[in-house]
Amino acid sequence: MSGIRTDLTGQVAIVTGSTSGIGAAMAEALAENGAHVVLNGLGDATETEALRARIAADHGVEVRYHGANMLKPDEIADLVNSTVAEFGRLDILMNNAGIQNVAPVDEFPEAKWDAIIGINLSSVFHAAKAALPHMKKAGRGRIVNLASAHGLVASPFKSAYVAAKHGVMGFTKTLALEVAEQGITCNAICPGYVKTPLVENQIADTAKARGISEEEVVRDVMLAAQPTKKFVTYEELAGALLYIVSDAGANMNGSWISVDGGWTAK
Ligand code: NAD
């Protein structure tokens, strides 16, 4: 629960990659504010169904799940089109699905490069392309791309991820210009480090491997780049998302909200 309020009653949102981490939290923040939500992502079917049922019960909205693989354009189109077929509208598309791989360029596996570009960048294009005819017809829509501080600056050994996230920023600006007069906005959110299950699991392991405390891992290893030395929270990201999708966000277009503790100010 984000505890942050805006009125999205009756609206319909798709959040890609929402069976875990940031996507699950953003889907719940939208549901908490009245939107019907379509979850998407890979992972354990029982856990996904439990998440779907809990969000629906806690917030009194319709919650569906669609298993589109973000590497497959036809499945992405079906995610969008089946949502509109069922609910009759699509107000919010949040492109959030993403993966990471860390290796120097000369050792970077080709398959990992292709998967990261496919899931983190190309799926944003495919989902937006499918959503636009519906949003144009309605004369309103919000496309929100979960980019990263790595959409603005680089770190070594993350070439595919940094390239994909910079690509997402370029796509965000281009699409924003194309739809600016049609009631549709396209923006990005650029988080620093967020304590998702994936990150959390690494803390104890890294502490053990380096022989330092978990606090030192967080401060000196993980958050070395993040001036506040604090993880970004789901609530902080929900605040950014809810502003962008609210009526107050109608004139924010082709831009981004950095939620990175000052990382990209350096
Ligand atoms: P996560 O691993 O917890 O969640 C990723 C989601 O994407 C999962 O639901 C997963 O099933 C889904 N996914 C992966 N491959 C998919 C595919 N082929 N098709 C459909 N779904 C797929 O990760 P997270 O940390 O919550 O990351 C979410 C987004 O936030 C990503 O785009 C990531 O790059 C971005 N981000 C994360 C951080 C961070 O510190 N965690 C910081 C900045 C940006």
PDB file of C-alpha atoms and ligand atoms in Angstrom:
ATOM      1  CA  MET A   1       0.000   0.000   0.000  1.00  0.00           C
ATOM      2  CA  SER A   2       1.506   3.328  -1.027  1.00  0.00           C
ATOM      3  CA  GLY A   3      -0.861   5.504   1.043  1.00  0.00           C
ATOM      4  CA  ILE A   4      -0.632   8.135  -1.722  1.00  0.00           C
ATOM      5  CA  ARG A   5      -3.972   9.205  -3.217  1.00  0.00           C
ATOM      6  CA  THR A   6      -5.279  10.343  -6.571  1.00  0.00           C
ATOM      7  CA  ASP A   7      -8.625   9.361  -8.085  1.00  0.00           C
ATOM      8  CA  LEU A   8      -8.308   6.784 -10.868  1.00  0.00           C
ATOM      9  CA  THR A   9     -11.751   5.240 -10.345  1.00  0.00           C
ATOM     10  CA  GLY A  10     -12.864   3.275 -13.385  1.00  0.00           C
ATOM     11  CA  GLN A  11      -9.609   3.695 -15.284  1.00  0.00           C
ATOM     12  CA  VAL A  12      -7.783   0.674 -16.711  1.00  0.00           C
ATOM     13  CA  ALA A  13      -4.033   0.131 -16.436  1.00  0.00           C
ATOM     14  CA  ILE A  14      -1.560  -2.399 -17.767  1.00  0.00           C
ATOM     15  CA  VAL A  15       1.751  -2.789 -15.922  1.00  0.00           C
ATOM     16  CA  THR A  16       4.261  -5.040 -17.676  1.00  0.00           C
ATOM     17  CA  GLY A  17       6.561  -7.112 -15.470  1.00  0.00           C
ATOM     18  CA  SER A  18       4.290  -6.713 -12.470  1.00  0.00           C
ATOM     19  CA  THR A  19       4.528 -10.136 -10.852  1.00  0.00           C
ATOM     20  CA  SER A  20       7.460  -8.915  -8.727  1.00  0.00           C
ATOM     21  CA  GLY A  21       9.301  -5.901  -7.350  1.00  0.00           C
ATOM     22  CA  ILE A  22       8.591  -2.402  -8.646  1.00  0.00           C
ATOM     23  CA  GLY A  23       5.921  -3.509 -11.143  1.00  0.00           C
ATOM     24  CA  ALA A  24       3.872  -5.314  -8.490  1.00  0.00           C
ATOM     25  CA  ALA A  25       4.096  -2.290  -6.193  1.00  0.00           C
ATOM     26  CA  MET A  26       3.111   0.154  -8.977  1.00  0.00           C
ATOM     27  CA  ALA A  27       0.187  -2.054 -10.035  1.00  0.00           C
ATOM     28  CA  GLU A  28      -1.012  -2.075  -6.436  1.00  0.00           C
ATOM     29  CA  ALA A  29      -0.620   1.718  -6.131  1.00  0.00           C
ATOM     30  CA  LEU A  30      -2.834   2.138  -9.218  1.00  0.00           C
ATOM     31  CA  ALA A  31      -5.387  -0.365  -7.840  1.00  0.00           C
ATOM     32  CA  GLU A  32      -5.345   1.385  -4.456  1.00  0.00           C
ATOM     33  CA  ASN A  33      -6.419   4.540  -6.288  1.00  0.00           C
ATOM     34  CA  GLY A  34      -9.324   2.888  -8.089  1.00  0.00           C
ATOM     35  CA  ALA A  35      -7.878   1.624 -11.386  1.00  0.00           C
ATOM     36  CA  HIS A  36      -8.594  -1.842 -12.718  1.00  0.00           C
ATOM     37  CA  VAL A  37      -5.240  -3.451 -13.382  1.00  0.00           C
ATOM     38  CA  VAL A  38      -3.800  -6.054 -15.719  1.00  0.00           C
ATOM     39  CA  LEU A  39      -0.737  -7.746 -14.281  1.00  0.00           C
ATOM     40  CA  ASN A  40       1.922  -9.293 -16.493  1.00  0.00           C
ATOM     41  CA  GLY A  41       5.168 -11.135 -15.945  1.00  0.00           C
ATOM     42  CA  LEU A  42       6.843 -14.467 -15.688  1.00  0.00           C
ATOM     43  CA  GLY A  43       7.172 -16.569 -12.577  1.00  0.00           C
ATOM     44  CA  ASP A  44       5.349 -18.967 -10.318  1.00  0.00           C
ATOM     45  CA  ALA A  45       1.669 -19.352 -11.296  1.00  0.00           C
ATOM     46  CA  THR A  46       0.445 -19.921  -7.733  1.00  0.00           C
ATOM     47  CA  GLU A  47       2.249 -16.833  -6.406  1.00  0.00           C
ATOM     48  CA  THR A  48       0.963 -14.743  -9.316  1.00  0.00           C
ATOM     49  CA  GLU A  49      -2.619 -15.840  -8.687  1.00  0.00           C
ATOM     50  CA  ALA A  50      -2.241 -15.074  -4.964  1.00  0.00           C
ATOM     51  CA  LEU A  51      -0.952 -11.572  -5.815  1.00  0.00           C
ATOM     52  CA  ARG A  52      -3.766 -10.993  -8.304  1.00  0.00           C
ATOM     53  CA  ALA A  53      -6.456 -12.122  -5.852  1.00  0.00           C
ATOM     54  CA  ARG A  54      -4.998 -10.122  -2.948  1.00  0.00           C
ATOM     55  CA  ILE A  55      -4.784  -6.826  -4.875  1.00  0.00           C
ATOM     56  CA  ALA A  56      -8.362  -7.301  -6.127  1.00  0.00           C
ATOM     57  CA  ALA A  57      -9.696  -8.105  -2.638  1.00  0.00           C
ATOM     58  CA  ASP A  58      -7.750  -5.364  -0.840  1.00  0.00           C
ATOM     59  CA  HIS A  59      -8.739  -2.572  -3.231  1.00  0.00           C
ATOM     60  CA  GLY A  60     -12.111  -3.640  -4.659  1.00  0.00           C
ATOM     61  CA  VAL A  61     -11.072  -3.406  -8.316  1.00  0.00           C
ATOM     62  CA  GLU A  62     -10.821  -5.903 -11.162  1.00  0.00           C
ATOM     63  CA  VAL A  63      -7.353  -7.410 -11.458  1.00  0.00           C
ATOM     64  CA  ARG A  64      -6.402  -9.676 -14.359  1.00  0.00           C
ATOM     65  CA  TYR A  65      -3.204 -11.440 -15.336  1.00  0.00           C
ATOM     66  CA  HIS A  66      -1.840 -11.854 -18.865  1.00  0.00           C
ATOM     67  CA  GLY A  67       1.304 -13.925 -19.401  1.00  0.00           C
ATOM     68  CA  ALA A  68       2.670 -12.130 -22.492  1.00  0.00           C
ATOM     69  CA  ASN A  69       6.386 -12.667 -22.967  1.00  0.00           C
ATOM     70  CA  MET A  70       7.946  -9.239 -23.563  1.00  0.00           C
ATOM     71  CA  LEU A  71      10.219 -10.801 -26.186  1.00  0.00           C
ATOM     72  CA  LYS A  72       7.201 -11.618 -28.383  1.00  0.00           C
ATOM     73  CA  PRO A  73       5.502  -8.724 -30.246  1.00  0.00           C
ATOM     74  CA  ASP A  74       2.333 -10.726 -31.018  1.00  0.00           C
ATOM     75  CA  GLU A  75       1.881 -11.622 -27.335  1.00  0.00           C
ATOM     76  CA  ILE A  76       2.445  -7.975 -26.334  1.00  0.00           C
ATOM     77  CA  ALA A  77      -0.213  -6.875 -28.840  1.00  0.00           C
ATOM     78  CA  ASP A  78      -2.571  -9.493 -27.395  1.00  0.00           C
ATOM     79  CA  LEU A  79      -1.944  -8.178 -23.872  1.00  0.00           C
ATOM     80  CA  VAL A  80      -3.089  -4.728 -24.977  1.00  0.00           C
ATOM     81  CA  ASN A  81      -5.913  -5.777 -27.307  1.00  0.00           C
ATOM     82  CA  SER A  82      -7.436  -8.365 -24.947  1.00  0.00           C
ATOM     83  CA  THR A  83      -7.404  -5.758 -22.151  1.00  0.00           C
ATOM     84  CA  VAL A  84      -9.346  -3.309 -24.325  1.00  0.00           C
ATOM     85  CA  ALA A  85     -11.679  -6.105 -25.478  1.00  0.00           C
ATOM     86  CA  GLU A  86     -12.512  -6.973 -21.878  1.00  0.00           C
ATOM     87  CA  PHE A  87     -12.626  -3.538 -20.239  1.00  0.00           C
ATOM     88  CA  GLY A  88     -13.487  -1.349 -23.234  1.00  0.00           C
ATOM     89  CA  ARG A  89     -10.648   1.109 -22.510  1.00  0.00           C
ATOM     90  CA  LEU A  90      -6.974   1.508 -21.700  1.00  0.00           C
ATOM     91  CA  ASP A  91      -5.996   4.615 -19.763  1.00  0.00           C
ATOM     92  CA  ILE A  92      -2.521   3.796 -18.462  1.00  0.00           C
ATOM     93  CA  LEU A  93       0.281   1.730 -19.942  1.00  0.00           C
ATOM     94  CA  MET A  94       3.263   1.290 -17.659  1.00  0.00           C
ATOM     95  CA  ASN A  95       6.222  -0.344 -19.373  1.00  0.00           C
ATOM     96  CA  ASN A  96       8.177  -1.797 -16.478  1.00  0.00           C
ATOM     97  CA  ALA A  97       9.447  -5.291 -17.375  1.00  0.00           C
ATOM     98  CA  GLY A  98      13.209  -5.497 -17.308  1.00  0.00           C
ATOM     99  CA  ILE A  99      16.208  -7.721 -16.754  1.00  0.00           C
ATOM    100  CA  GLN A 100      19.895  -7.098 -16.088  1.00  0.00           C
ATOM    101  CA  ASN A 101      23.236  -8.763 -16.866  1.00  0.00           C
ATOM    102  CA  VAL A 102      26.627  -7.573 -15.633  1.00  0.00           C
ATOM    103  CA  ALA A 103      29.767  -8.321 -17.696  1.00  0.00           C
ATOM    104  CA  PRO A 104      32.490  -6.461 -19.628  1.00  0.00           C
ATOM    105  CA  VAL A 105      31.629  -5.779 -23.274  1.00  0.00           C
ATOM    106  CA  ASP A 106      34.205  -8.213 -24.653  1.00  0.00           C
ATOM    107  CA  GLU A 107      32.735 -10.991 -22.534  1.00  0.00           C
ATOM    108  CA  PHE A 108      29.062 -10.000 -22.791  1.00  0.00           C
ATOM    109  CA  PRO A 109      26.984 -12.976 -24.024  1.00  0.00           C
ATOM    110  CA  GLU A 110      25.205 -12.138 -27.326  1.00  0.00           C
ATOM    111  CA  ALA A 111      22.018 -13.847 -26.139  1.00  0.00           C
ATOM    112  CA  LYS A 112      21.938 -11.661 -23.005  1.00  0.00           C
ATOM    113  CA  TRP A 113      22.458  -8.517 -25.100  1.00  0.00           C
ATOM    114  CA  ASP A 114      19.549  -9.495 -27.356  1.00  0.00           C
ATOM    115  CA  ALA A 115      17.275 -10.374 -24.421  1.00  0.00           C
ATOM    116  CA  ILE A 116      17.989  -7.104 -22.589  1.00  0.00           C
ATOM    117  CA  ILE A 117      17.405  -4.993 -25.695  1.00  0.00           C
ATOM    118  CA  GLY A 118      14.260  -7.025 -26.440  1.00  0.00           C
ATOM    119  CA  ILE A 119      12.684  -6.908 -22.969  1.00  0.00           C
ATOM    120  CA  ASN A 120      13.945  -3.523 -21.691  1.00  0.00           C
ATOM    121  CA  LEU A 121      13.664  -1.522 -24.933  1.00  0.00           C
ATOM    122  CA  SER A 122      11.829  -3.142 -27.855  1.00  0.00           C
ATOM    123  CA  SER A 123       8.866  -4.254 -25.714  1.00  0.00           C
ATOM    124  CA  VAL A 124       8.278  -0.577 -24.856  1.00  0.00           C
ATOM    125  CA  PHE A 125       7.852   0.158 -28.570  1.00  0.00           C
ATOM    126  CA  HIS A 126       5.632  -2.875 -29.196  1.00  0.00           C
ATOM    127  CA  ALA A 127       3.347  -2.155 -26.218  1.00  0.00           C
ATOM    128  CA  ALA A 128       3.057   1.545 -27.045  1.00  0.00           C
ATOM    129  CA  LYS A 129       2.369   0.771 -30.713  1.00  0.00           C
ATOM    130  CA  ALA A 130      -0.480  -1.557 -29.706  1.00  0.00           C
ATOM    131  CA  ALA A 131      -1.880   0.900 -27.135  1.00  0.00           C
ATOM    132  CA  LEU A 132      -1.838   4.045 -29.282  1.00  0.00           C
ATOM    133  CA  PRO A 133      -4.843   3.337 -31.547  1.00  0.00           C
ATOM    134  CA  HIS A 134      -7.030   2.808 -28.448  1.00  0.00           C
ATOM    135  CA  MET A 135      -5.688   5.890 -26.660  1.00  0.00           C
ATOM    136  CA  LYS A 136      -6.000   8.057 -29.791  1.00  0.00           C
ATOM    137  CA  LYS A 137      -9.614   6.956 -30.206  1.00  0.00           C
ATOM    138  CA  ALA A 138     -10.314   7.879 -26.571  1.00  0.00           C
ATOM    139  CA  GLY A 139      -8.406  11.170 -26.870  1.00  0.00           C
ATOM    140  CA  ARG A 140      -6.596  10.424 -23.637  1.00  0.00           C
ATOM    141  CA  GLY A 141      -3.830   8.178 -22.340  1.00  0.00           C
ATOM    142  CA  ARG A 142      -0.779   7.948 -20.132  1.00  0.00           C
ATOM    143  CA  ILE A 143       2.296   5.952 -21.160  1.00  0.00           C
ATOM    144  CA  VAL A 144       4.857   5.681 -18.373  1.00  0.00           C
ATOM    145  CA  ASN A 145       8.193   3.988 -18.975  1.00  0.00           C
ATOM    146  CA  LEU A 146      10.134   2.680 -15.993  1.00  0.00           C
ATOM    147  CA  ALA A 147      13.641   3.610 -17.123  1.00  0.00           C
ATOM    148  CA  SER A 148      16.473   4.059 -14.622  1.00  0.00           C
ATOM    149  CA  ALA A 149      19.249   6.369 -13.500  1.00  0.00           C
ATOM    150  CA  HIS A 150      21.015   4.255 -16.118  1.00  0.00           C
ATOM    151  CA  GLY A 151      18.808   5.932 -18.721  1.00  0.00           C
ATOM    152  CA  LEU A 152      20.724   9.133 -17.950  1.00  0.00           C
ATOM    153  CA  VAL A 153      24.225   8.033 -16.914  1.00  0.00           C
ATOM    154  CA  ALA A 154      26.323   4.891 -17.338  1.00  0.00           C
ATOM    155  CA  SER A 155      28.089   2.392 -15.112  1.00  0.00           C
ATOM    156  CA  PRO A 156      30.729  -0.048 -16.329  1.00  0.00           C
ATOM    157  CA  PHE A 157      29.783  -3.645 -17.146  1.00  0.00           C
ATOM    158  CA  LYS A 158      26.113  -2.846 -17.790  1.00  0.00           C
ATOM    159  CA  SER A 159      26.380  -2.019 -21.509  1.00  0.00           C
ATOM    160  CA  ALA A 160      23.162  -3.644 -22.704  1.00  0.00           C
ATOM    161  CA  TYR A 161      21.124  -2.300 -19.785  1.00  0.00           C
ATOM    162  CA  VAL A 162      22.502   1.243 -20.123  1.00  0.00           C
ATOM    163  CA  ALA A 163      22.022   1.176 -23.903  1.00  0.00           C
ATOM    164  CA  ALA A 164      18.456  -0.091 -23.531  1.00  0.00           C
ATOM    165  CA  LYS A 165      17.518   2.444 -20.845  1.00  0.00           C
ATOM    166  CA  HIS A 166      19.051   5.346 -22.826  1.00  0.00           C
ATOM    167  CA  GLY A 167      17.000   4.024 -25.762  1.00  0.00           C
ATOM    168  CA  VAL A 168      13.867   4.107 -23.610  1.00  0.00           C
ATOM    169  CA  MET A 169      14.540   7.779 -22.844  1.00  0.00           C
ATOM    170  CA  GLY A 170      14.911   8.599 -26.562  1.00  0.00           C
ATOM    171  CA  PHE A 171      11.754   6.680 -27.397  1.00  0.00           C
ATOM    172  CA  THR A 172       9.870   8.432 -24.578  1.00  0.00           C
ATOM    173  CA  LYS A 173      10.743  11.879 -25.956  1.00  0.00           C
ATOM    174  CA  THR A 174       9.952  10.929 -29.567  1.00  0.00           C
ATOM    175  CA  LEU A 175       6.566   9.423 -28.799  1.00  0.00           C
ATOM    176  CA  ALA A 176       5.700  12.384 -26.567  1.00  0.00           C
ATOM    177  CA  LEU A 177       6.183  14.751 -29.514  1.00  0.00           C
ATOM    178  CA  GLU A 178       4.075  12.584 -31.810  1.00  0.00           C
ATOM    179  CA  VAL A 179       1.028  12.440 -29.503  1.00  0.00           C
ATOM    180  CA  ALA A 180       1.267  15.786 -27.736  1.00  0.00           C
ATOM    181  CA  GLU A 181      -1.911  17.218 -29.272  1.00  0.00           C
ATOM    182  CA  GLN A 182      -3.994  14.110 -28.748  1.00  0.00           C
ATOM    183  CA  GLY A 183      -4.404  14.059 -24.973  1.00  0.00           C
ATOM    184  CA  ILE A 184      -1.747  11.405 -24.589  1.00  0.00           C
ATOM    185  CA  THR A 185       1.468  11.830 -22.621  1.00  0.00           C
ATOM    186  CA  CYS A 186       4.607   9.712 -22.561  1.00  0.00           C
ATOM    187  CA  ASN A 187       7.073  10.087 -19.694  1.00  0.00           C
ATOM    188  CA  ALA A 188       9.678   8.100 -17.797  1.00  0.00           C
ATOM    189  CA  ILE A 189      10.563   7.439 -14.179  1.00  0.00           C
ATOM    190  CA  CYS A 190      14.278   7.061 -13.466  1.00  0.00           C
ATOM    191  CA  PRO A 191      14.923   5.345 -10.127  1.00  0.00           C
ATOM    192  CA  GLY A 192      18.232   4.787  -8.454  1.00  0.00           C
ATOM    193  CA  TYR A 193      18.603   1.576  -6.451  1.00  0.00           C
ATOM    194  CA  VAL A 194      15.340   0.113  -5.220  1.00  0.00           C
ATOM    195  CA  LYS A 195      15.301  -2.686  -2.668  1.00  0.00           C
ATOM    196  CA  THR A 196      13.418  -5.238  -4.750  1.00  0.00           C
ATOM    197  CA  PRO A 197      13.582  -8.933  -3.741  1.00  0.00           C
ATOM    198  CA  LEU A 198      16.362  -9.323  -6.296  1.00  0.00           C
ATOM    199  CA  VAL A 199      18.522  -6.661  -4.615  1.00  0.00           C
ATOM    200  CA  GLU A 200      17.604  -7.739  -1.080  1.00  0.00           C
ATOM    201  CA  ASN A 201      18.814 -11.274  -1.689  1.00  0.00           C
ATOM    202  CA  GLN A 202      22.235  -9.977  -2.693  1.00  0.00           C
ATOM    203  CA  ILE A 203      22.912  -8.101   0.554  1.00  0.00           C
ATOM    204  CA  ALA A 204      23.603 -11.060   2.862  1.00  0.00           C
ATOM    205  CA  ASP A 205      25.547 -12.909   0.158  1.00  0.00           C
ATOM    206  CA  THR A 206      27.754  -9.893  -0.585  1.00  0.00           C
ATOM    207  CA  ALA A 207      28.374  -9.304   3.147  1.00  0.00           C
ATOM    208  CA  LYS A 208      29.515 -12.888   3.519  1.00  0.00           C
ATOM    209  CA  ALA A 209      31.659 -12.809   0.373  1.00  0.00           C
ATOM    210  CA  ARG A 210      33.436  -9.549   1.319  1.00  0.00           C
ATOM    211  CA  GLY A 211      33.594 -10.145   5.077  1.00  0.00           C
ATOM    212  CA  ILE A 212      31.816  -6.865   5.873  1.00  0.00           C
ATOM    213  CA  SER A 213      28.533  -6.022   7.598  1.00  0.00           C
ATOM    214  CA  GLU A 214      25.230  -5.818   5.729  1.00  0.00           C
ATOM    215  CA  GLU A 215      25.121  -2.078   6.534  1.00  0.00           C
ATOM    216  CA  GLU A 216      28.547  -1.651   4.892  1.00  0.00           C
ATOM    217  CA  VAL A 217      27.385  -3.564   1.807  1.00  0.00           C
ATOM    218  CA  VAL A 218      24.426  -1.236   1.416  1.00  0.00           C
ATOM    219  CA  ARG A 219      26.368   1.997   2.097  1.00  0.00           C
ATOM    220  CA  ASP A 220      29.769   1.337   0.486  1.00  0.00           C
ATOM    221  CA  VAL A 221      29.016  -1.188  -2.260  1.00  0.00           C
ATOM    222  CA  MET A 222      25.411  -0.920  -3.425  1.00  0.00           C
ATOM    223  CA  LEU A 223      24.693   2.711  -2.662  1.00  0.00           C
ATOM    224  CA  ALA A 224      28.169   4.091  -3.423  1.00  0.00           C
ATOM    225  CA  ALA A 225      26.629   6.076  -6.313  1.00  0.00           C
ATOM    226  CA  GLN A 226      23.529   7.225  -4.434  1.00  0.00           C
ATOM    227  CA  PRO A 227      24.285  10.350  -2.340  1.00  0.00           C
ATOM    228  CA  THR A 228      21.455   9.824   0.176  1.00  0.00           C
ATOM    229  CA  LYS A 229      22.834   6.306   0.863  1.00  0.00           C
ATOM    230  CA  LYS A 230      19.236   5.192   1.122  1.00  0.00           C
ATOM    231  CA  PHE A 231      17.346   2.830  -1.146  1.00  0.00           C
ATOM    232  CA  VAL A 232      14.500   4.318  -3.150  1.00  0.00           C
ATOM    233  CA  THR A 233      11.184   3.027  -1.784  1.00  0.00           C
ATOM    234  CA  TYR A 234       8.101   1.784  -3.601  1.00  0.00           C
ATOM    235  CA  GLU A 235       6.114   4.612  -2.003  1.00  0.00           C
ATOM    236  CA  GLU A 236       8.479   7.211  -3.485  1.00  0.00           C
ATOM    237  CA  LEU A 237       8.070   5.675  -6.942  1.00  0.00           C
ATOM    238  CA  ALA A 238       4.305   5.420  -6.496  1.00  0.00           C
ATOM    239  CA  GLY A 239       4.238   9.151  -5.759  1.00  0.00           C
ATOM    240  CA  ALA A 240       6.000   9.876  -9.051  1.00  0.00           C
ATOM    241  CA  LEU A 241       3.756   7.515 -11.009  1.00  0.00           C
ATOM    242  CA  LEU A 242       0.540   8.848  -9.514  1.00  0.00           C
ATOM    243  CA  TYR A 243       1.528  12.427 -10.318  1.00  0.00           C
ATOM    244  CA  ILE A 244       2.255  11.510 -13.948  1.00  0.00           C
ATOM    245  CA  VAL A 245      -1.058   9.678 -14.435  1.00  0.00           C
ATOM    246  CA  SER A 246      -3.162  12.237 -12.544  1.00  0.00           C
ATOM    247  CA  ASP A 247      -4.922  15.196 -14.170  1.00  0.00           C
ATOM    248  CA  ALA A 248      -2.214  17.418 -12.624  1.00  0.00           C
ATOM    249  CA  GLY A 249       0.324  15.606 -14.837  1.00  0.00           C
ATOM    250  CA  ALA A 250      -1.431  16.449 -18.111  1.00  0.00           C
ATOM    251  CA  ASN A 251       1.248  18.921 -19.256  1.00  0.00           C
ATOM    252  CA  MET A 252       4.225  16.791 -18.272  1.00  0.00           C
ATOM    253  CA  ASN A 253       5.274  15.212 -21.563  1.00  0.00           C
ATOM    254  CA  GLY A 254       8.471  13.741 -22.989  1.00  0.00           C
ATOM    255  CA  SER A 255      10.143  14.177 -19.651  1.00  0.00           C
ATOM    256  CA  TRP A 256      11.136  12.155 -16.598  1.00  0.00           C
ATOM    257  CA  ILE A 257      11.167  12.131 -12.835  1.00  0.00           C
ATOM    258  CA  SER A 258      14.477  11.111 -11.294  1.00  0.00           C
ATOM    259  CA  VAL A 259      14.077   9.372  -7.934  1.00  0.00           C
ATOM    260  CA  ASP A 260      17.716   8.555  -7.295  1.00  0.00           C
ATOM    261  CA  GLY A 261      18.832  10.314  -4.109  1.00  0.00           C
ATOM    262  CA  GLY A 262      20.979  12.726  -6.137  1.00  0.00           C
ATOM    263  CA  TRP A 263      22.911  10.140  -8.181  1.00  0.00           C
ATOM    264  CA  THR A 264      22.470  11.918 -11.532  1.00  0.00           C
ATOM    265  CA  ALA A 265      23.134  15.362 -10.041  1.00  0.00           C
ATOM    266  CA  LYS A 266      26.829  14.473  -9.860  1.00  0.00           C
TER     267      LYS A 266
HETATM  268  P1  NAD B   1      12.147  -7.707 -10.764  1.00  0.00           P
HETATM  269  O1  NAD B   1      13.090  -8.764 -11.252  1.00  0.00           O
HETATM  270  O2  NAD B   1      11.668  -7.760  -9.338  1.00  0.00           O
HETATM  271  O3  NAD B   1      10.854  -7.644 -11.725  1.00  0.00           O
HETATM  272  C1  NAD B   1      10.966  -7.740 -13.113  1.00  0.00           C
HETATM  273  C2  NAD B   1       9.614  -8.131 -13.693  1.00  0.00           C
HETATM  274  O4  NAD B   1       9.754  -8.272 -15.114  1.00  0.00           O
HETATM  275  C3  NAD B   1       9.093  -9.477 -13.168  1.00  0.00           C
HETATM  276  O5  NAD B   1       7.695  -9.418 -12.997  1.00  0.00           O
HETATM  277  C4  NAD B   1       9.450 -10.433 -14.303  1.00  0.00           C
HETATM  278  O6  NAD B   1       8.612 -11.583 -14.357  1.00  0.00           O
HETATM  279  C5  NAD B   1       9.217  -9.525 -15.504  1.00  0.00           C
HETATM  280  N1  NAD B   1       9.858 -10.024 -16.710  1.00  0.00           N
HETATM  281  C6  NAD B   1      11.158 -10.338 -16.911  1.00  0.00           C
HETATM  282  N2  NAD B   1      11.312 -10.828 -18.160  1.00  0.00           N
HETATM  283  C7  NAD B   1      10.084 -10.819 -18.755  1.00  0.00           C
HETATM  284  C8  NAD B   1       9.600 -11.201 -20.030  1.00  0.00           C
HETATM  285  N3  NAD B   1      10.393 -11.723 -20.980  1.00  0.00           N
HETATM  286  N4  NAD B   1       8.274 -11.035 -20.282  1.00  0.00           N
HETATM  287  C9  NAD B   1       7.428 -10.549 -19.342  1.00  0.00           C
HETATM  288  N5  NAD B   1       7.852 -10.168 -18.113  1.00  0.00           N
HETATM  289  C10 NAD B   1       9.162 -10.312 -17.835  1.00  0.00           C
HETATM  290  O7  NAD B   1      12.881  -6.337 -11.067  1.00  0.00           O
HETATM  291  P2  NAD B   1      12.628  -4.835 -10.559  1.00  0.00           P
HETATM  292  O8  NAD B   1      13.832  -4.452  -9.823  1.00  0.00           O
HETATM  293  O9  NAD B   1      11.299  -4.669  -9.956  1.00  0.00           O
HETATM  294  O10 NAD B   1      12.671  -4.079 -11.977  1.00  0.00           O
HETATM  295  C11 NAD B   1      11.535  -3.525 -12.628  1.00  0.00           C
HETATM  296  C12 NAD B   1      11.982  -2.440 -13.584  1.00  0.00           C
HETATM  297  O11 NAD B   1      12.640  -1.399 -12.835  1.00  0.00           O
HETATM  298  C13 NAD B   1      13.000  -2.901 -14.627  1.00  0.00           C
HETATM  299  O12 NAD B   1      12.737  -2.270 -15.863  1.00  0.00           O
HETATM  300  C14 NAD B   1      14.329  -2.409 -14.052  1.00  0.00           C
HETATM  301  O13 NAD B   1      15.278  -2.211 -15.062  1.00  0.00           O
HETATM  302  C15 NAD B   1      13.894  -1.108 -13.419  1.00  0.00           C
HETATM  303  N6  NAD B   1      14.779  -0.573 -12.383  1.00  0.00           N
HETATM  304  C16 NAD B   1      15.059  -1.295 -11.255  1.00  0.00           C
HETATM  305  C17 NAD B   1      15.889  -0.733 -10.282  1.00  0.00           C
HETATM  306  C18 NAD B   1      16.238  -1.478  -8.989  1.00  0.00           C
HETATM  307  O14 NAD B   1      17.126  -1.023  -8.270  1.00  0.00           O
HETATM  308  N7  NAD B   1      15.565  -2.567  -8.659  1.00  0.00           N
HETATM  309  C19 NAD B   1      16.418   0.536 -10.475  1.00  0.00           C
HETATM  310  C20 NAD B   1      16.112   1.249 -11.639  1.00  0.00           C
HETATM  311  C21 NAD B   1      15.280   0.669 -12.586  1.00  0.00           C
END
